[in-house]
Short mmCIF file of C-alpha atoms in Angstrom, two decimals:
data_model
loop_
_atom_site.label_atom_id
_atom_site.label_comp_id
_atom_site.label_asym_id
_atom_site.label_seq_id
_atom_site.Cartn_x
_atom_site.Cartn_y
_atom_site.Cartn_z
CA MET A 1 105.94 -71.37 8.81
CA ASN A 2 106.27 -74.95 7.36
CA LYS A 3 104.26 -77.04 9.57
CA THR A 4 105.92 -80.51 11.30
CA ARG A 5 105.05 -84.02 10.45
CA TYR A 6 103.33 -83.68 14.19
CA GLU A 7 101.54 -81.08 14.13
CA ILE A 8 99.61 -82.10 11.11
CA THR A 9 98.53 -85.41 12.35
CA SER A 10 97.76 -83.31 15.31
CA ALA A 11 95.08 -81.45 13.20
CA SER A 12 94.23 -84.41 10.56
CA ASP A 13 93.80 -86.44 14.20
CA LYS A 14 91.17 -83.62 15.78
CA SER A 15 89.62 -83.72 12.31
CA ILE A 16 88.33 -87.53 12.78
CA GLY A 17 87.59 -86.08 16.60
CA PHE A 18 84.72 -83.61 15.26
CA ASP A 19 83.60 -86.52 12.07
CA TYR A 20 83.01 -88.58 14.77
CA GLN A 21 81.16 -86.62 17.14
CA PHE A 22 78.50 -85.73 14.59
CA TYR A 23 78.29 -89.31 12.46
CA TYR A 24 77.10 -90.37 16.94
CA TYR A 25 75.11 -87.60 17.09
CA MET A 26 73.49 -88.58 14.09
CA TYR A 27 73.62 -91.98 15.02
CA LEU A 28 71.95 -91.04 17.50
CA ILE A 29 69.25 -89.14 16.47
CA LEU A 30 67.65 -90.92 14.74
CA ASP A 31 66.94 -93.71 17.64
CA LEU A 32 65.34 -89.95 18.81
CA ARG A 33 61.43 -90.89 20.44
CA HIS A 34 58.34 -88.50 20.95
CA ASN A 35 59.88 -85.82 23.18
CA GLU A 36 62.99 -86.41 23.85
CA LYS A 37 65.61 -84.10 22.44
CA ILE A 38 69.62 -84.47 21.80
CA ALA A 39 72.22 -80.94 20.94
CA ILE A 40 75.14 -81.29 20.55
CA GLU A 41 77.95 -79.31 22.35
CA ILE A 42 75.48 -77.71 24.73
CA LYS A 43 75.63 -79.77 28.08
CA ASP A 44 78.23 -81.84 26.44
CA ASP A 45 79.72 -83.09 22.92
CA ILE A 46 76.27 -84.43 23.33
CA HIS A 47 73.18 -85.15 25.86
CA ILE A 48 70.43 -86.61 25.20
CA GLU A 49 66.90 -85.22 27.78
CA PHE A 50 64.21 -87.61 28.59
CA THR A 51 60.44 -86.95 28.88
CA ASP A 52 60.63 -88.36 32.28
CA GLY A 53 63.62 -85.31 33.15
CA LYS A 54 66.68 -87.64 33.12
CA LEU A 55 69.60 -86.60 30.85
CA ILE A 56 73.13 -88.68 29.31
CA LEU A 57 75.56 -86.94 28.34
CA ILE A 58 78.23 -88.10 26.11
CA GLN A 59 81.85 -87.75 25.50
CA THR A 60 83.68 -88.74 22.17
CA LYS A 61 87.10 -90.10 21.53
CA HIS A 62 88.72 -91.34 18.59
CA THR A 63 91.67 -92.02 17.72
CA THR A 64 93.65 -93.13 14.69
CA GLN A 65 96.41 -95.07 16.23
CA THR A 66 96.17 -98.82 16.04
CA ASN A 67 97.99 -101.85 17.10
CA GLN A 68 99.79 -104.30 14.70
CA ASP A 69 96.96 -105.83 13.87
CA SER A 70 95.45 -102.96 12.62
CA THR A 71 92.86 -102.43 15.25
CA SER A 72 92.46 -98.98 17.79
CA ILE A 73 94.44 -99.17 20.26
CA ASN A 74 93.34 -100.59 23.92
CA LEU A 75 92.14 -97.87 26.02
CA THR A 76 94.99 -98.54 28.83
CA GLU A 77 94.85 -97.90 32.61
CA ARG A 78 96.31 -94.20 32.34
CA ASP A 79 94.52 -93.38 29.14
CA SER A 80 94.13 -89.16 28.66
CA ASP A 81 91.04 -89.89 27.50
CA LEU A 82 89.98 -91.55 29.72
CA TRP A 83 90.58 -89.37 33.28
CA LYS A 84 90.27 -86.42 30.94
CA THR A 85 86.26 -87.35 30.70
CA LEU A 86 85.99 -88.04 33.69
CA SER A 87 87.83 -84.92 35.61
CA ASN A 88 85.30 -83.05 33.49
CA TRP A 89 81.75 -84.60 35.04
CA VAL A 90 82.93 -84.31 38.27
CA LYS A 91 82.91 -80.69 37.50
CA VAL A 92 80.05 -80.95 36.17
CA ILE A 93 78.73 -82.97 40.12
CA ASN A 94 80.20 -79.88 41.52
CA GLU A 95 78.90 -77.34 39.38
CA ALA A 96 75.66 -79.14 40.31
CA THR A 97 72.98 -76.82 43.42
CA ASP A 98 71.80 -80.57 44.09
CA LYS A 99 74.47 -82.98 43.89
CA LYS A 100 72.83 -85.62 44.88
CA THR A 101 69.59 -85.06 42.62
CA PHE A 102 72.03 -84.38 39.58
CA LEU A 103 73.19 -88.68 39.61
CA LYS A 104 69.98 -90.17 39.91
CA THR A 105 68.88 -87.97 36.59
CA THR A 106 71.63 -88.02 34.60
CA SER A 107 74.11 -90.49 33.18
CA PHE A 108 77.92 -90.62 31.88
CA GLN A 109 79.22 -92.58 28.91
CA LEU A 110 82.56 -92.41 27.50
CA ILE A 111 81.76 -93.35 23.33
CA SER A 112 85.58 -94.02 21.25
CA ASN A 113 86.60 -96.68 18.87
CA LYS A 114 89.77 -97.07 21.24
CA SER A 115 89.52 -101.67 21.61
CA LEU A 116 88.02 -102.47 25.25
CA SER A 117 90.89 -104.63 26.75
CA SER A 118 91.92 -106.47 30.23
CA ASN A 119 92.01 -102.52 31.90
CA PRO A 120 92.48 -102.34 36.03
CA PHE A 121 90.44 -99.68 36.17
CA PHE A 122 87.73 -101.27 34.71
CA ILE A 123 88.28 -104.52 37.05
CA GLU A 124 88.02 -102.04 39.78
CA LEU A 125 84.30 -100.36 38.49
CA GLN A 126 83.61 -103.45 38.36
CA LYS A 127 84.37 -104.87 42.32
CA LEU A 128 83.14 -101.63 43.69
CA LEU A 129 79.94 -102.22 42.27
CA ASN A 130 79.49 -105.93 43.31
CA THR A 131 80.96 -104.60 47.07
CA ASP A 132 83.86 -106.64 46.51
CA ILE A 133 85.39 -103.72 47.94
CA THR A 134 84.47 -100.23 49.27
CA VAL A 135 84.63 -96.95 48.20
CA LYS A 136 87.60 -96.66 49.99
CA GLU A 137 89.68 -98.68 48.87
CA PHE A 138 87.98 -98.38 45.82
CA LYS A 139 90.12 -94.39 46.58
CA ASN A 140 93.61 -96.58 47.62
CA TYR A 141 93.74 -97.80 44.54
CA LEU A 142 93.50 -94.00 43.11
CA GLN A 143 95.49 -92.68 45.24
CA VAL A 144 98.29 -96.19 43.95
CA LEU A 145 97.72 -94.81 40.63
CA ILE A 146 98.62 -91.43 40.96
CA ASP A 147 101.73 -92.32 43.62
CA LYS A 148 103.21 -94.30 40.52
CA GLY A 149 102.11 -92.13 38.20
CA THR A 150 104.96 -89.89 36.52
CA ASP A 151 102.73 -87.23 34.25
CA ILE A 152 100.52 -84.52 36.34
CA THR A 153 98.18 -83.52 33.88
CA ILE A 154 96.38 -87.19 34.34
CA ASN A 155 96.65 -87.23 37.73
CA GLY A 156 95.12 -84.27 38.17
CA TYR A 157 92.35 -86.19 36.50
CA ILE A 158 93.01 -88.43 38.81
CA LYS A 159 92.78 -86.82 41.91
CA SER A 160 89.41 -84.35 41.03
CA LEU A 161 87.85 -88.20 40.99
CA LYS A 162 88.75 -89.23 43.93
CA SER A 163 88.27 -85.82 45.57
CA LEU A 164 84.62 -86.47 45.94
CA ASN A 165 83.23 -87.44 48.96
CA ASN A 166 82.41 -91.63 49.21
CA GLU A 167 78.75 -90.92 48.81
CA LEU A 168 78.35 -88.80 45.48
CA LEU A 169 81.91 -91.06 43.85
CA TYR A 170 80.11 -94.16 44.09
CA SER A 171 76.39 -92.43 42.15
CA PHE A 172 78.39 -91.50 39.76
CA ILE A 173 80.26 -94.94 39.35
CA LYS A 174 76.89 -95.99 39.71
CA LYS A 175 76.03 -94.25 36.75
CA LEU A 176 78.23 -94.94 33.93
CA GLU A 177 78.63 -96.11 30.87
CA PHE A 178 82.19 -97.35 28.90
CA LYS A 179 81.42 -97.97 25.32
CA LEU A 180 84.06 -99.02 23.24
CA ASN A 181 84.88 -100.49 19.79
CA GLU A 182 82.96 -98.50 18.53
CA ASP A 183 83.46 -97.62 14.71
CA ASN A 184 82.58 -98.18 11.52
CA ILE A 185 79.95 -95.46 12.71
CA ILE A 186 79.02 -95.25 9.10
CA ASP A 187 77.97 -98.20 8.98
CA LYS A 188 76.28 -98.33 11.90
CA ILE A 189 74.12 -94.73 10.75
CA LYS A 190 73.08 -96.88 7.75
CA GLU A 191 71.71 -100.07 9.47
CA ARG A 192 69.72 -97.45 11.14
CA ILE A 193 68.34 -96.05 8.53
CA LEU A 194 67.61 -99.43 7.04
CA GLU A 195 65.19 -100.05 9.44
CA LYS A 196 62.92 -97.44 8.46
CA ILE A 197 63.24 -97.12 5.19
CA TYR A 198 63.10 -101.25 4.38
CA PHE A 199 64.95 -101.09 1.06
CA LYS A 200 68.48 -101.33 0.77
CA GLU A 201 69.19 -100.01 -2.22
CA ARG A 202 67.93 -96.44 -1.36
CA VAL A 203 69.66 -96.50 2.49
CA ASP A 204 73.10 -94.35 0.53
CA ASP A 205 70.95 -91.63 -0.69
CA VAL A 206 68.66 -91.02 2.80
CA PHE A 207 71.87 -91.21 3.90
CA ASN A 208 74.24 -88.52 1.88
CA ASP A 209 70.37 -85.88 2.09
CA LEU A 210 70.57 -86.64 5.45
CA TYR A 211 74.32 -86.02 6.52
CA SER A 212 74.03 -83.00 4.25
CA GLU A 213 71.03 -81.35 5.80
CA LEU A 214 72.44 -81.85 9.32
CA LYS A 215 75.51 -80.32 8.31
CA THR A 216 73.67 -77.36 6.75
CA LYS A 217 71.23 -76.51 9.76
CA GLU A 218 74.47 -77.20 12.36
CA TYR A 219 76.37 -74.59 10.32
CA LEU A 220 73.45 -72.01 10.21
CA ASP A 221 72.99 -72.51 13.80
CA VAL A 222 76.27 -71.65 14.29
CA LYS A 223 76.43 -68.49 12.88
CA LYS A 224 73.32 -67.38 13.85
CA GLY A 225 73.96 -68.61 17.29
CA ASN A 226 71.51 -70.99 17.85
CA LYS A 227 71.53 -73.61 20.80
CA LYS A 228 72.03 -76.81 18.78
CA GLU A 229 69.34 -78.75 19.81
CA LEU A 230 67.11 -80.54 18.36
CA SER A 231 63.49 -82.80 19.18
CA PHE A 232 62.42 -85.87 17.55
CA GLU A 233 59.29 -83.54 15.81
CA ASP A 234 61.84 -81.24 14.92
CA PHE A 235 63.90 -84.21 13.07
CA VAL A 236 60.49 -85.38 11.66
CA SER A 237 59.24 -81.53 10.43
CA ASN A 238 62.64 -80.53 9.57
CA PHE A 239 64.13 -83.66 7.77
CA ARG A 240 61.69 -85.74 6.97
CA LYS A 241 61.83 -85.15 3.43
CA CYS A 242 65.05 -86.59 3.71
CA PHE A 243 64.08 -90.33 3.68
CA LYS A 244 61.48 -89.78 0.90
CA LYS A 245 63.74 -90.77 -1.85
CA GLY A 246 63.71 -94.33 0.29
CA LEU A 247 60.54 -94.06 0.83
CA ASN A 248 58.05 -93.79 -2.04
CA ASP A 249 57.54 -95.12 -5.70
CA LYS A 250 59.82 -92.99 -7.79
CA LEU A 251 63.10 -93.06 -9.10
CA PRO A 252 65.80 -91.32 -6.96
CA ILE A 253 67.55 -88.41 -8.69
CA ARG A 254 71.31 -88.41 -7.85
CA LYS A 255 73.55 -85.77 -9.23
CA PHE A 256 77.02 -87.21 -9.98
CA ASP A 257 80.37 -85.38 -10.99
CA ILE A 258 81.07 -86.03 -14.30
CA ASN A 259 84.02 -86.55 -16.36
CA THR A 260 84.02 -84.56 -19.57
CA PRO A 261 85.48 -86.01 -22.48
CA SER A 262 89.10 -84.44 -23.57
CA GLU A 263 87.68 -83.09 -27.33
CA ILE A 264 83.79 -83.03 -26.83
CA GLU A 265 83.55 -80.38 -29.26
CA ASN A 266 84.07 -83.95 -31.74
CA GLN A 267 81.11 -86.08 -30.44
CA LYS A 268 78.81 -86.86 -32.46
CA PHE A 269 75.87 -85.20 -31.60
CA ILE A 270 77.56 -81.81 -30.76
CA LEU A 271 79.06 -81.79 -34.44
CA GLN A 272 74.81 -82.70 -35.88
CA LEU A 273 73.94 -78.99 -33.12
CA ILE A 274 77.12 -76.87 -34.93
CA ASP A 275 76.02 -78.63 -38.33
CA ILE A 276 72.27 -77.34 -37.70
CA GLY A 277 72.66 -74.44 -36.66
CA ASP A 278 72.29 -74.03 -33.02
CA ILE A 279 75.48 -73.66 -31.80
CA GLY A 280 78.75 -72.82 -33.29
CA SER A 281 82.35 -74.59 -33.37
CA ASN A 282 83.70 -72.19 -30.46
CA ASP A 283 81.18 -72.15 -27.93
CA THR A 284 82.39 -74.82 -25.59
CA ASP A 285 79.74 -73.40 -22.27
CA GLU A 286 77.32 -75.07 -24.24
CA MET A 287 78.98 -77.65 -25.12
CA LEU A 288 79.79 -78.74 -21.90
CA GLU A 289 76.44 -78.05 -20.68
CA TYR A 290 74.97 -79.47 -23.06
CA THR A 291 77.42 -82.91 -22.69
CA ILE A 292 77.22 -83.15 -18.11
CA GLN A 293 73.27 -83.04 -19.04
CA MET A 294 73.92 -86.06 -21.20
CA PHE A 295 76.11 -87.67 -19.22
CA GLN A 296 73.41 -86.87 -15.97
CA LEU A 297 71.52 -89.07 -17.52
CA PHE A 298 73.41 -91.92 -18.92
CA ASN A 299 74.80 -92.63 -14.94
CA ASN A 300 71.06 -92.48 -13.40
CA LEU A 301 70.04 -94.59 -15.83
CA LYS A 302 73.07 -96.91 -15.58
CA LYS A 303 72.79 -96.34 -11.50
CA TRP A 304 68.82 -97.85 -11.69
CA GLU A 305 69.40 -100.63 -13.51
CA GLU A 306 71.86 -101.46 -11.25
CA ASP A 307 69.96 -100.81 -8.26
CA GLY A 308 67.60 -102.48 -9.54
CA ASP A 309 65.14 -99.97 -9.42
CA LEU A 310 64.55 -100.39 -13.24
CA LEU A 311 64.17 -103.53 -15.23
CA ASN A 312 66.25 -103.76 -18.84
CA HIS A 313 63.00 -104.17 -20.82
CA GLU A 314 61.80 -100.51 -18.91
CA ILE A 315 64.92 -99.10 -20.34
CA GLU A 316 64.14 -100.17 -23.78
CA GLU A 317 61.01 -99.27 -23.27
CA PHE A 318 61.76 -95.35 -22.36
CA HIS A 319 64.32 -95.10 -25.79
CA LYS A 320 61.37 -96.45 -27.44
CA GLN A 321 59.02 -94.00 -26.68
CA SER A 322 61.04 -91.19 -26.44
CA ILE A 323 62.25 -92.22 -29.86
CA LEU A 324 58.63 -92.62 -30.85
CA ILE A 325 57.63 -88.52 -29.52
CA TRP A 326 61.26 -87.31 -31.38
CA LYS A 327 60.39 -89.20 -35.27
CA ASN A 328 56.10 -87.88 -34.06
CA SER A 329 57.63 -84.08 -34.05
CA PHE A 330 60.30 -84.71 -37.45
CA ARG A 331 57.62 -85.85 -39.26
CA GLU A 332 56.03 -83.21 -38.45
CA LYS A 333 58.81 -80.51 -39.28
CA PHE A 334 59.72 -82.26 -42.02
CA ARG A 335 56.13 -83.09 -43.55
CA GLN A 336 56.79 -80.21 -46.66
CA ILE A 337 60.00 -81.18 -47.36
CA LYS A 338 60.57 -84.59 -47.82
CA THR A 339 57.22 -84.15 -50.28
CA LYS A 340 60.03 -81.67 -52.28
CA VAL A 341 62.74 -83.55 -51.97
CA GLU A 342 60.98 -86.92 -53.10
CA SER A 343 59.70 -84.71 -56.21
CA ASN A 344 62.77 -83.94 -56.68
CA ILE A 345 63.09 -80.40 -56.19
CA SER A 346 65.63 -78.10 -54.35
CA VAL A 347 65.61 -77.80 -51.14
CA ASP A 348 67.92 -75.31 -49.89
CA ASP A 349 69.36 -75.60 -46.92
CA SER A 350 68.94 -73.08 -44.60
CA GLU A 351 65.30 -74.51 -45.32
CA ILE A 352 66.67 -77.66 -43.94
CA LYS A 353 68.29 -76.22 -40.92
CA HIS A 354 65.18 -74.63 -39.66
CA LYS A 355 63.59 -77.21 -39.70
CA ALA A 356 65.89 -79.60 -37.88
CA LEU A 357 66.24 -76.00 -35.53
CA GLU A 358 62.35 -75.92 -34.41
CA CYS A 359 62.18 -80.39 -34.13
CA LEU A 360 65.23 -79.50 -31.25
CA ASP A 361 63.85 -76.94 -29.80
CA GLU A 362 60.27 -78.71 -28.99
CA MET A 363 62.04 -81.84 -27.83
CA ARG A 364 63.58 -79.51 -25.17
CA LYS A 365 60.37 -78.73 -24.01
CA ALA A 366 59.25 -82.07 -24.03
CA ILE A 367 59.16 -83.22 -20.46
CA LEU A 368 60.64 -87.24 -19.34
CA GLN A 369 58.89 -89.69 -18.00
CA ILE A 370 60.47 -93.04 -16.83
CA ASP A 371 58.40 -95.75 -14.77
CA GLU A 372 56.17 -93.44 -12.49
CA THR A 373 59.30 -90.72 -12.24
CA LEU A 374 59.20 -87.89 -14.60
CA LEU A 375 62.57 -86.91 -15.14
CA SER A 376 63.95 -82.44 -15.64
CA VAL A 377 64.33 -80.46 -18.33
CA GLU A 378 68.25 -81.78 -17.56
CA LEU A 379 67.58 -85.29 -17.37
CA SER A 380 65.08 -85.07 -20.97
CA ASN A 381 67.55 -82.48 -22.93
CA GLY A 382 69.78 -85.15 -21.51
CA HIS A 383 68.27 -88.63 -23.25
CA PHE A 384 67.54 -86.95 -27.20
CA TYR A 385 71.59 -85.70 -26.98
CA ASN A 386 72.28 -89.16 -26.07
CA LEU A 387 69.85 -90.73 -27.84
CA THR A 388 71.38 -88.43 -30.51
CA ASN A 389 74.89 -89.96 -29.70
CA ASN A 390 74.09 -93.27 -29.77
CA ASP A 391 73.13 -92.51 -33.86
CA GLN A 392 69.08 -93.79 -32.72
CA ILE A 393 68.09 -90.05 -33.36
CA GLY A 394 69.10 -86.41 -35.27
CA TRP A 395 68.46 -83.25 -36.10
CA HIS A 396 69.28 -82.16 -40.28
CA TYR A 397 66.95 -84.55 -42.55
CA ASP A 398 69.45 -85.91 -43.74
CA TRP A 399 71.59 -87.21 -39.96
CA LYS A 400 71.39 -90.74 -41.52
CA THR A 401 74.23 -90.54 -43.99
CA ARG A 402 75.24 -87.32 -42.73
CA TYR A 403 76.94 -88.97 -39.59
#
């Protein structure tokens, strides 16, 4: 059965709500201190435990609805997210063995990208905290909300808050915190990462690694039935590697999505490899593999230059040294053939191709270094393919005239 537009939108809203929760969890992790613990979907959407025994329960609420100026909609006086959250916390309080002690050690935060408006509920809350009104008068305000409301579910949520006795209600109100307009959460995560590594050009690399590793841990914890809890010490132990790209002098090696040319068999370096018998004209899998290696190297070089990790003259020196490695091998392999050619002695093409393959094989074993970074076999090979494609090196003895 086809889903209605409402069902599709609802599913989308729910999905982004989970993403928002996870991103905020990630944001809070980056502010953990020694012996503190954070967890997702255990005691609340998120909770944090402190060394002094105090606890923060956090609910995250995200909306995709916007005002005419494209800002997120306001958190209104009868907002369903607001009252459902408060009602849930009331249930938590009522389940506590010692409610007074629980409220002394527990704080409650509602995090949302909804906008803060002149919400009468917040005005009444502030009046109560300023002792401008009594708890009884605050409850009278809640009763007016109930009487005027037509939504039975929301009225039920309001009644649950009103049902707390005066002392508990006042203690609860004092421990409430509302963080609204919490949007652009990804940018805020990256700001915290920058505060730890100091290199702006490396922030995206750390962010991507950390997000991936945290998501993987969450999936495996759920699969194994483990608690999704993380201490500061756990975080340092399991995720410190994610920050290495931002803290060491080695170049960050990235994996790029490659859009390969439509006719990969017509690339110059592929034509050379076919010519010397390294691959056949129908070996498309090898052609694709080598093309990807070439573009991975090319894209990394381009990114390093754009980010200022490498200067242009350093890249030119890398090309120069790589060409010299090839030239030394090429001279060695073709020394005898060169002598024959210069002496007008005929040389069988199969002999030339055999030497070309020897040179190629030797280059494929070479591990290149740029700056302080040793490249992988994939990128080293890719660089030689790139040089071949740009007519800077070749494999056949007559490669300069043949191509």
